[in-house]
Coordinates of C-alpha atoms in Angstrom, one line a residue:
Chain A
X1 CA -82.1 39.1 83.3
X2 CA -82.3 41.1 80.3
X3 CA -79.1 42.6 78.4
X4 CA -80.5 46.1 79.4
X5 CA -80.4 45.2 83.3
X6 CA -76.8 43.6 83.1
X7 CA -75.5 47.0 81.5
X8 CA -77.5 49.5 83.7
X9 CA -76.2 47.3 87.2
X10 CA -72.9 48.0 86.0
X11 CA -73.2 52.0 85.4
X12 CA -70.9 53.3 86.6
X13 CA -73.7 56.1 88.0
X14 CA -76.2 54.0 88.6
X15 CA -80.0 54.3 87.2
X16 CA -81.3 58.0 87.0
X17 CA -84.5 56.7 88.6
X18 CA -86.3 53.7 89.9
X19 CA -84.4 50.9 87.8
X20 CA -87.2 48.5 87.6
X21 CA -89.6 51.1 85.8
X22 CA -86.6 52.1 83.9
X23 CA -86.2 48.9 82.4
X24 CA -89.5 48.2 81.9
X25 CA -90.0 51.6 80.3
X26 CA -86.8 51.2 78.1
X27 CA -87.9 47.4 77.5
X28 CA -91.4 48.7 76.3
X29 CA -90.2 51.7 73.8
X30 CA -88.1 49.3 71.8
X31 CA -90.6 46.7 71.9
X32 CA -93.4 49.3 71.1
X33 CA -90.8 50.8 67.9
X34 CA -90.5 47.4 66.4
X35 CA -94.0 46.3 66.9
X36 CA -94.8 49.6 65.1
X37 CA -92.9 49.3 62.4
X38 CA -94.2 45.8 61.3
X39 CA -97.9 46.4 62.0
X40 CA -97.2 49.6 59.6
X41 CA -95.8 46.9 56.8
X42 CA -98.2 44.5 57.5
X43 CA -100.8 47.0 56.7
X44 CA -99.2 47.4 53.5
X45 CA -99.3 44.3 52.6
X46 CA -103.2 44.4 53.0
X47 CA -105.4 44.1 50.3
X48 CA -107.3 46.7 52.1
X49 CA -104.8 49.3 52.4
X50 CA -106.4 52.0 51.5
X51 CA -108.6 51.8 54.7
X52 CA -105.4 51.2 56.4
X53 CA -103.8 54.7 55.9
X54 CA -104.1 56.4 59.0
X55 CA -102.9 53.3 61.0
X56 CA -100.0 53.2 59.1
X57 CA -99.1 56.8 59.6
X58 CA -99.7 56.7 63.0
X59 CA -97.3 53.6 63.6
X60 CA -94.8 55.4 61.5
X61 CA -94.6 57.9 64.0
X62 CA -95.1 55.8 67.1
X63 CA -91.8 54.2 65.9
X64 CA -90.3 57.1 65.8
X65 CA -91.1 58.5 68.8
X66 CA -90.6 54.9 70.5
X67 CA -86.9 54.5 69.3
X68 CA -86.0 58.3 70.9
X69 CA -87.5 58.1 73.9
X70 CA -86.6 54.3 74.0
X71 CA -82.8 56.0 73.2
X72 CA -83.1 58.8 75.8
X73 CA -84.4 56.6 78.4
X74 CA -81.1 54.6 77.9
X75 CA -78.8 57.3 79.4
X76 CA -77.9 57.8 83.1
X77 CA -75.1 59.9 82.6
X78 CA -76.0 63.8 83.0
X79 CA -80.0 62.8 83.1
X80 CA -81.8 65.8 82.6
X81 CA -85.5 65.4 84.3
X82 CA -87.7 67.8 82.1
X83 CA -86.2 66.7 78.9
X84 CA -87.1 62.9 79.7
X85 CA -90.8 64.4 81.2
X86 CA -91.1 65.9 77.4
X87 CA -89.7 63.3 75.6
X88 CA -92.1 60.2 77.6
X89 CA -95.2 62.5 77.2
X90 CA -95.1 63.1 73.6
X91 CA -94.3 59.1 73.3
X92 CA -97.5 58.8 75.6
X93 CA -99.3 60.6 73.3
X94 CA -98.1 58.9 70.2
X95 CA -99.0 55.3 72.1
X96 CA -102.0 56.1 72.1
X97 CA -103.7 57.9 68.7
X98 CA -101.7 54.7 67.0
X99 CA -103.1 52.3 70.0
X100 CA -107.0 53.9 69.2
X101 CA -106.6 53.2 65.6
X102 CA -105.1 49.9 65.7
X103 CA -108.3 49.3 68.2
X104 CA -110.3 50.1 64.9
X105 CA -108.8 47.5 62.9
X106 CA -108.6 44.7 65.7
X107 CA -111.1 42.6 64.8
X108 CA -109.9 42.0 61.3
X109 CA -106.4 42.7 61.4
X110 CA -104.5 40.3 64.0
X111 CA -101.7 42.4 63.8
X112 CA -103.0 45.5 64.4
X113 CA -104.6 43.8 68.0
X114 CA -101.6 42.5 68.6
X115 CA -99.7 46.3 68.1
X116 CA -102.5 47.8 70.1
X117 CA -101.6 45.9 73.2
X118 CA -97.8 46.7 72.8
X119 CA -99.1 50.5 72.5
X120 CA -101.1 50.1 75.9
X121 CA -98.2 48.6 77.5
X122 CA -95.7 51.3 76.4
X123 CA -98.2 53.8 77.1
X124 CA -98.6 52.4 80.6
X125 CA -94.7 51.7 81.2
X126 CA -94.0 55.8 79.8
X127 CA -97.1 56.6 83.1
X128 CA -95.3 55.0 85.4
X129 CA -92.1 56.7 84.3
X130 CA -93.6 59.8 84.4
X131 CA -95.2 59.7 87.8
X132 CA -91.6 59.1 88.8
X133 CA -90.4 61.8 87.0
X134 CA -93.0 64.1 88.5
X135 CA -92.0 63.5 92.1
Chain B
X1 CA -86.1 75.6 46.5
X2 CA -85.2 72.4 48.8
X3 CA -86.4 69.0 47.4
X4 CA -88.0 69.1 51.1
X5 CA -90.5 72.1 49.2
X6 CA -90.8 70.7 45.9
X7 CA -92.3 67.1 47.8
X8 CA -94.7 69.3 49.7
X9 CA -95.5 71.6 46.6
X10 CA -96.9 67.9 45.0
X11 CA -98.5 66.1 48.3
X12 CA -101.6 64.7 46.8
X13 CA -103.1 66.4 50.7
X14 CA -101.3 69.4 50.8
X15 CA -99.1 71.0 53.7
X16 CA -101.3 70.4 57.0
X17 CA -100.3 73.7 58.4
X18 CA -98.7 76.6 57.1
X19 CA -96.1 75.7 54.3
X20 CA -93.5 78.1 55.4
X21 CA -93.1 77.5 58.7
X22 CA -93.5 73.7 58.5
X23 CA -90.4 73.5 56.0
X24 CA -88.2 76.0 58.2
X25 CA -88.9 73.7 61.1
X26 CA -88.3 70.4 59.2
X27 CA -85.0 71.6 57.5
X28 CA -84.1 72.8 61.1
X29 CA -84.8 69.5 62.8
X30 CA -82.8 67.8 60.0
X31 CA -80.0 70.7 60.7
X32 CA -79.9 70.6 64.3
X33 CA -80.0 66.4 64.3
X34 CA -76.7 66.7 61.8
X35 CA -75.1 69.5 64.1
X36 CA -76.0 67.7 67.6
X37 CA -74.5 64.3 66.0
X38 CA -71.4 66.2 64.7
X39 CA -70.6 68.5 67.8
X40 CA -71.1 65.5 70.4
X41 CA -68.2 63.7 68.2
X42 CA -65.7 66.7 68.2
X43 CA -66.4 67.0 71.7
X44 CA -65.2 63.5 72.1
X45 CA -62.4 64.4 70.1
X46 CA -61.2 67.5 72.2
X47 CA -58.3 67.2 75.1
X48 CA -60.7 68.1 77.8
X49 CA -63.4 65.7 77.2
X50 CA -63.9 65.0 80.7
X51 CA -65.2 68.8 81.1
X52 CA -67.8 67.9 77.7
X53 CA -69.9 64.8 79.3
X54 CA -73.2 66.6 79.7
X55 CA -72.6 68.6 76.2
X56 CA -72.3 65.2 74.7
X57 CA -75.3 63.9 76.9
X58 CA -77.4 66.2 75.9
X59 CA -76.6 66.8 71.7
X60 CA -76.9 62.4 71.1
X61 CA -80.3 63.4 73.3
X62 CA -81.1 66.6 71.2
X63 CA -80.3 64.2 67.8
X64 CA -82.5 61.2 68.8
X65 CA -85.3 64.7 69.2
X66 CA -85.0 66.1 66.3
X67 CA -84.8 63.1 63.8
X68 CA -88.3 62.1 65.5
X69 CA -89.4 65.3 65.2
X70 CA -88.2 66.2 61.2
X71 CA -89.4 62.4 60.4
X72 CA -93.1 63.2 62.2
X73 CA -93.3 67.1 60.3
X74 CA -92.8 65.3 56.7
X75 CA -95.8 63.6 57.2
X76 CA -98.7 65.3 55.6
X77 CA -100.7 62.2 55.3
X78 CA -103.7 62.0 58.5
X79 CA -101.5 64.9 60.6
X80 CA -102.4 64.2 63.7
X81 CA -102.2 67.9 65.5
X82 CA -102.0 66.7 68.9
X83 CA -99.3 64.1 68.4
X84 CA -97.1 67.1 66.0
X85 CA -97.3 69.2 69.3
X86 CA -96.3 66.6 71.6
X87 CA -93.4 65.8 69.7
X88 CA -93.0 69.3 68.9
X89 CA -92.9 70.8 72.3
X90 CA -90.1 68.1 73.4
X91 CA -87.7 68.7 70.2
X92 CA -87.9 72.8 72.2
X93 CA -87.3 71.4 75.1
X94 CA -84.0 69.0 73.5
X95 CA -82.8 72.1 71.8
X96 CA -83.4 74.2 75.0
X97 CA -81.2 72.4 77.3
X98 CA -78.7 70.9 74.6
X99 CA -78.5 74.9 73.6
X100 CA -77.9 76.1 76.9
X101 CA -74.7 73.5 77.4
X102 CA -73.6 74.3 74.1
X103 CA -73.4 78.4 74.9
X104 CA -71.2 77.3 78.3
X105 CA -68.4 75.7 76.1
X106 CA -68.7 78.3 73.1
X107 CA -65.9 80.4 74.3
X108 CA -64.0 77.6 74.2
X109 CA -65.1 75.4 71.7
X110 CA -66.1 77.2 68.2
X111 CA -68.6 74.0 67.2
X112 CA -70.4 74.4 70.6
X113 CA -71.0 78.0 69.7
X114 CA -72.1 76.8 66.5
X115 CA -74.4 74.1 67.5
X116 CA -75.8 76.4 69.9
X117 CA -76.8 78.6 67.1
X118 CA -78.3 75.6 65.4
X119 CA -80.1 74.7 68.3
X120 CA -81.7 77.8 68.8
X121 CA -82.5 78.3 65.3
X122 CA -84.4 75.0 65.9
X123 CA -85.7 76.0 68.8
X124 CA -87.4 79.4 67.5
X125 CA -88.5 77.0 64.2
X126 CA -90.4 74.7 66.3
X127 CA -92.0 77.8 68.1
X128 CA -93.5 78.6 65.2
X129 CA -94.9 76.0 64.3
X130 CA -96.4 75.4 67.8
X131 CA -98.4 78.6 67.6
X132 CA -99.9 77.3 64.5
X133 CA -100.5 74.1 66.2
X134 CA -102.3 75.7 69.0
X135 CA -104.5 77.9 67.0
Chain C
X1 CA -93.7 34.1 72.4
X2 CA -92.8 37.7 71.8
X3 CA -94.5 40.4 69.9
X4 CA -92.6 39.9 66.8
X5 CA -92.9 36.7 66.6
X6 CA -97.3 37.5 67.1
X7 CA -97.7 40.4 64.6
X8 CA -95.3 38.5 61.8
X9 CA -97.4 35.2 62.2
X10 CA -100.4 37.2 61.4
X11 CA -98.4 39.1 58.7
X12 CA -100.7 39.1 55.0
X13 CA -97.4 38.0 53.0
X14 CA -95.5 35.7 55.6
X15 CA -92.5 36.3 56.5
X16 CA -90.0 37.1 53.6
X17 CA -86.7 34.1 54.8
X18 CA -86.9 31.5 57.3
X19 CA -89.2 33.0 60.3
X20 CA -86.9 32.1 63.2
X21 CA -84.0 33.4 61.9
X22 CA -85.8 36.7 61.0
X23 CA -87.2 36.9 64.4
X24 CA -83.9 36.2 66.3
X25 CA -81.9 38.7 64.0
X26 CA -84.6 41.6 65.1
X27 CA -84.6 40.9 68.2
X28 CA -80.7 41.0 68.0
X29 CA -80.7 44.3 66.3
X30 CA -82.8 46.0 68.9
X31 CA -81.2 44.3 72.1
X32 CA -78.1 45.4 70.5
X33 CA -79.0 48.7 69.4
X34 CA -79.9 49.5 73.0
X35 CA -76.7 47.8 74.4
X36 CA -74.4 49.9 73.0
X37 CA -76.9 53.0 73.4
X38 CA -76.4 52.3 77.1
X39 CA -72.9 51.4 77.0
X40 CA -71.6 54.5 75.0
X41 CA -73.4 56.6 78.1
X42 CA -71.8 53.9 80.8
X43 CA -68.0 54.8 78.9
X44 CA -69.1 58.8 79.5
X45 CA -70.1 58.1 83.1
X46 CA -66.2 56.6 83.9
X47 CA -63.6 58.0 85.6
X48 CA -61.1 57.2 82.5
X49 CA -63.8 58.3 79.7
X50 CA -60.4 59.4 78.1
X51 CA -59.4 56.3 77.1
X52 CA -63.3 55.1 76.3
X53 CA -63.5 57.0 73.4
X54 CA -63.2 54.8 70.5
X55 CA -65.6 52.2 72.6
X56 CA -68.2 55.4 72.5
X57 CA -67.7 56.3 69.0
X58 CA -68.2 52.7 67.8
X59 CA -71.0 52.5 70.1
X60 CA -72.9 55.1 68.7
X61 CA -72.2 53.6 65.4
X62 CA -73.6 50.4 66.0
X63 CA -76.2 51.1 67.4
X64 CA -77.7 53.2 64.0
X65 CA -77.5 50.1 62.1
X66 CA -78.5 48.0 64.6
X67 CA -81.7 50.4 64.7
X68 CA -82.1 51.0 60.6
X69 CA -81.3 47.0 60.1
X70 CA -83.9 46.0 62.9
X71 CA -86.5 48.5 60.8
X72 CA -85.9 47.1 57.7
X73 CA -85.8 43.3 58.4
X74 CA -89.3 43.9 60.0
X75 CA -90.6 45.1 56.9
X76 CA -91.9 41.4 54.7
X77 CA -93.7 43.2 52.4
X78 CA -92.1 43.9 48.8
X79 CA -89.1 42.5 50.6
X80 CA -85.3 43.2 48.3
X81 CA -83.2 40.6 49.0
X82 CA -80.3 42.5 47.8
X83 CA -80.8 45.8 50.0
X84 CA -81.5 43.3 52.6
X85 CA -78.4 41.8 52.6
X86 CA -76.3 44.9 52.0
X87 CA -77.8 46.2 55.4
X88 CA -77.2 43.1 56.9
X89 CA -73.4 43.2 56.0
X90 CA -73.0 46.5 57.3
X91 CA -74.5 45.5 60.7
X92 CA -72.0 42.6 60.9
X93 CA -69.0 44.8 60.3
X94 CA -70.2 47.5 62.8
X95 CA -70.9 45.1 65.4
X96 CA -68.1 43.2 64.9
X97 CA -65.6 46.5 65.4
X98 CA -67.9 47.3 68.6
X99 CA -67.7 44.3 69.8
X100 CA -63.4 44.2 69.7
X101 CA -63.2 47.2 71.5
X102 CA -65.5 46.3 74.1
X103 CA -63.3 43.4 74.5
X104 CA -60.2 45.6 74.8
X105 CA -62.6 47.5 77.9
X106 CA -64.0 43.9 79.3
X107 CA -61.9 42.9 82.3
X108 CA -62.5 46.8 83.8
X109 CA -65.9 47.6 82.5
X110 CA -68.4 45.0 82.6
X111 CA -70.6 46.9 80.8
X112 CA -68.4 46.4 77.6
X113 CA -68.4 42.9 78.4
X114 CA -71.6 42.2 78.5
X115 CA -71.8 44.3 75.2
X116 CA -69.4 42.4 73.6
X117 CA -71.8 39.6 74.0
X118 CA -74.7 41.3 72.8
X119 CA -72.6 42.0 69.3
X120 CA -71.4 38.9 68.9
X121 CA -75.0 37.6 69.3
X122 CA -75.8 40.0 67.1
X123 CA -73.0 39.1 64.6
X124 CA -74.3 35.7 64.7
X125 CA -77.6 36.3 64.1
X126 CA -76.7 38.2 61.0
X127 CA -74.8 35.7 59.8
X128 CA -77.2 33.3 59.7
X129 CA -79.3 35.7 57.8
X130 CA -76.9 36.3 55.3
X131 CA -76.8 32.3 54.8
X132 CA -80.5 32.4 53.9
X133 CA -79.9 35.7 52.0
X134 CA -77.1 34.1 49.5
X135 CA -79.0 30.9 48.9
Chain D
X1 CA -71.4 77.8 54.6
X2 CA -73.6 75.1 55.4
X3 CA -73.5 74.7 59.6
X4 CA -72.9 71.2 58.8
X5 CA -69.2 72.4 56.8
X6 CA -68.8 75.2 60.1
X7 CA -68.6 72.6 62.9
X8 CA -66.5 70.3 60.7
X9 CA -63.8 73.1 60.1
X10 CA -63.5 73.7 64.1
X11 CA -63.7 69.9 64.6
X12 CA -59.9 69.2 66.9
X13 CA -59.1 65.7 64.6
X14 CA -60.4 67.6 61.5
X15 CA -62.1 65.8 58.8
X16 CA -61.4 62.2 58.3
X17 CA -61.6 62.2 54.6
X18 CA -61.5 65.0 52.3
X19 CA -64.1 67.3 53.1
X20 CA -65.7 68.5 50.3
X21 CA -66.7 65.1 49.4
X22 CA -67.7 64.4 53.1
X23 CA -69.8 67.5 53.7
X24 CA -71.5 66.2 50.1
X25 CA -72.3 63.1 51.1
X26 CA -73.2 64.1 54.3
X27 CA -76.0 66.8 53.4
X28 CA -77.0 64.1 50.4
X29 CA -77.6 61.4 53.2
X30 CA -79.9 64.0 55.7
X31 CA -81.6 65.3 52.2
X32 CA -82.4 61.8 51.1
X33 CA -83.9 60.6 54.3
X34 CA -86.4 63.5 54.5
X35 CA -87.0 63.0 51.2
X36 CA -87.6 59.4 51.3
X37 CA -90.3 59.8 54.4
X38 CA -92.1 62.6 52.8
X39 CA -92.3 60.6 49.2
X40 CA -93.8 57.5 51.3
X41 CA -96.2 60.0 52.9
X42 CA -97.3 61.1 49.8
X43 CA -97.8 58.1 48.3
X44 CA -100.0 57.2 51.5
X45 CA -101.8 60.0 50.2
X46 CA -102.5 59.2 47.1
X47 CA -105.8 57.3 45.5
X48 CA -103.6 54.7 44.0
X49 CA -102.0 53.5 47.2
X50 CA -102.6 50.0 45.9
X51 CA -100.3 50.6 43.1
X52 CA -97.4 52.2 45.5
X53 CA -96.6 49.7 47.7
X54 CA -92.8 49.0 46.8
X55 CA -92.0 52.5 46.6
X56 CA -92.8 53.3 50.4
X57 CA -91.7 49.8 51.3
X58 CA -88.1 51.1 49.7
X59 CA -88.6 54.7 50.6
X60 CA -88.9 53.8 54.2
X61 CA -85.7 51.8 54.0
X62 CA -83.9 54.1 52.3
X63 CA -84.5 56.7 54.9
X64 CA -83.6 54.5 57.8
X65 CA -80.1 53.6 55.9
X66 CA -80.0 57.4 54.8
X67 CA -80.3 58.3 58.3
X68 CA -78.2 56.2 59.9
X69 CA -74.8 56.8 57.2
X70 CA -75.4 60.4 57.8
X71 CA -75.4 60.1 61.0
X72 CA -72.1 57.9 61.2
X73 CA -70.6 60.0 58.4
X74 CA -71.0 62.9 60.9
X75 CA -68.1 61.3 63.2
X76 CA -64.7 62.3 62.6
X77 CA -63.0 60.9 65.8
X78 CA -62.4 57.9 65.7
X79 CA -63.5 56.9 62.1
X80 CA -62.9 53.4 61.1
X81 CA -63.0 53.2 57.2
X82 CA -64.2 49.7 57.1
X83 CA -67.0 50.4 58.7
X84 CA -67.8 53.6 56.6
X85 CA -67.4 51.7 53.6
X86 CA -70.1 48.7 54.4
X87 CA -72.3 51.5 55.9
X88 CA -72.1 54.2 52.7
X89 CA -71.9 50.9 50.3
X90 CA -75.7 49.5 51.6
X91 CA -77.0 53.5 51.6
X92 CA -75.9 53.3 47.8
X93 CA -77.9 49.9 47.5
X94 CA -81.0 51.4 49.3
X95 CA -80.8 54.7 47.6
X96 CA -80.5 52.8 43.9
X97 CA -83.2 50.1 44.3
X98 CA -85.5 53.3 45.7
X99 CA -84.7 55.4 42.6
X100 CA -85.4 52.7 40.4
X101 CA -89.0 52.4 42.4
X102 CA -89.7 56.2 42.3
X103 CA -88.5 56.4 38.5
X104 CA -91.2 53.9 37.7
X105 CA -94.1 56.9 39.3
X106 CA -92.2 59.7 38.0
X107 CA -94.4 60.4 35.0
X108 CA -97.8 60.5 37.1
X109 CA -96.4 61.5 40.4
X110 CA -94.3 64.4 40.4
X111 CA -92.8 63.9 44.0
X112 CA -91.6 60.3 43.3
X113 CA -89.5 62.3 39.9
X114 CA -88.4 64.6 42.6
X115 CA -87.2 61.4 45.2
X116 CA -85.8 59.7 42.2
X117 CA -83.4 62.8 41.9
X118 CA -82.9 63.0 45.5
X119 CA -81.8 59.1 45.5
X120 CA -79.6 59.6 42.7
X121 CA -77.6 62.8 44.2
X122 CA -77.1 60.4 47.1
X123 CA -76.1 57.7 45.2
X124 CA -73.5 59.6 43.2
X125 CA -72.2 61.4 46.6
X126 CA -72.0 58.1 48.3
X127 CA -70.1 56.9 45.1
X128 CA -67.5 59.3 45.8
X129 CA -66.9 58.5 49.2
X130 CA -66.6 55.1 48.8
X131 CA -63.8 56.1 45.8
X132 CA -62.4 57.8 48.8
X133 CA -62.1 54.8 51.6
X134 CA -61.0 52.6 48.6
X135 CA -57.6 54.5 48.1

């Protein structure tokens, strides 16, 4: 059981929504922040960064995004349903532009493979979130 | 003129939209991040903090928003328009409800009034820049 | 074996100090980072929130380092040993004042118990850092 | 009046050290990590990325630490000095190792001279805090 899980079964309000996409979601946006930020530094370290540009702006901002919604997501108390639905879509979107350029750089960039699958799964852990939210 | 300015007056690519409006809304998202962070804390410091839960709920929320969003603006480099409206559109939504919270408490509490003002002020800056981005 | 582990094995420049006690002081800084996130907003939900607020202010501040040390330790490239280890002392003295009120909070909030843990695993984890940081 | 200097006045605990050089440091901190992103962006911009690698490496650090001191710096209830001190001491380490980056670009790129200044206004703000929490 995960640190997250302990904490959120002993809120003292319980989880906002369905716990297990919760964590998962929560679990997915930190992952998805740190996987970001070293893909972005390992593209520095590149002797071909200067066809690494975009993919490093892109994960800059993905990491961003990823540690507030990954933040947000972490609060039960006083949830506030249209500001999570904002907050997960715009981390949808910034999954993905930074998981289709990482795509483009997959076959000779291990890392950037490797960061595109963590994008997928945060982008698919944020869907699930949202369909949730939706209902 | 801010330092924020004179770094976008030498950007080897320019401003990506409108240079005006992109630096009121990035000074604003830096603004309201400070004021959310710093009205949150008095509110934690006031007598009847068990009246200010969803005030504090929803400036650390509003923060986490607008530090995204500010980081996201000050990058010229490969804008991405449909990620800067993503993001953009939930900072307006963090300010909207953080704003409206804020205005409940302001006859009470003079840094709730203020942060409301910030938060609108942010609000109304990220506007702007949405119409651009939409054009 | 987790993402970080995957995307700093395929890293161009290695990893900048011994890789498993890099990997284990990331991971701490996120899990913690989130911990307290959640446990700041557990303290709001309680019935006694007026007597949780040093846990939440001290929460809030841990979990910024936690977040700007986990960023900056998964950066390898052009690492500064020095920065580096300032960052890495600050994240040992916040979590280390987290982690004693949460222990003032455990035997009536298990979520500050089980955030205690998570900074002192934290702590730990830094601590080992700074070994490899001083040698 | 900066907003920043209006919600400190109405703050119930009042400023935890003297405000002047709080509010300084503060705004310096925010200032610096907008600076710091938008310097890294513009590097990433530039036809010499190759040559600029340390200075976004830094300038990304510097605005997480940035960030996060001005964010903890924004918290008056509560404030544990220690704490402060390690926090603004490793912002002064990121801010000077960052200067000394950008100083090195100055004379061919004009918003690494303009970062450099940034840095050092944080530095010197920082400085005075910590002159502050010493006493």
């Amino acid at each position: 059981m995960t640190h997250a899980q302990q904490i959120l079964e002993t809120h003292p309000r319980g989880a906002a929504i369905d716990a297990g996409a919760l964590l998962a979601c929560i679990d997915a946006c930190f992952d998805c922040a740190q996987s970001c930020t070293a893909c972005a530094d390992a593209d520095l370290g590149e002797d071909d960064v200067g066809t690494m540009i975009r993919c490093i702006r892109l994960c800059l901002d993905c990491s961003d995004v990823c540690t507030a919604t990954g933040q947000i997501l972490s609060r039960q108390t006083e949830f506030e349903a249209d500001l999570a639905r904002s907050v997960v879509q715009a981390c949808v979107q910034a999954c993905r532009v930074c998981r289709e350029e990482c795509e483009r750089h997959a076959d000779h960039h291990e890392h950037c493979r490797i960061c595109a699958d963590v994008c997928r799964l945060c982008e698919q852990a944020c869907d699930r979130v949202l369909a949730l939210l939706a209902a």
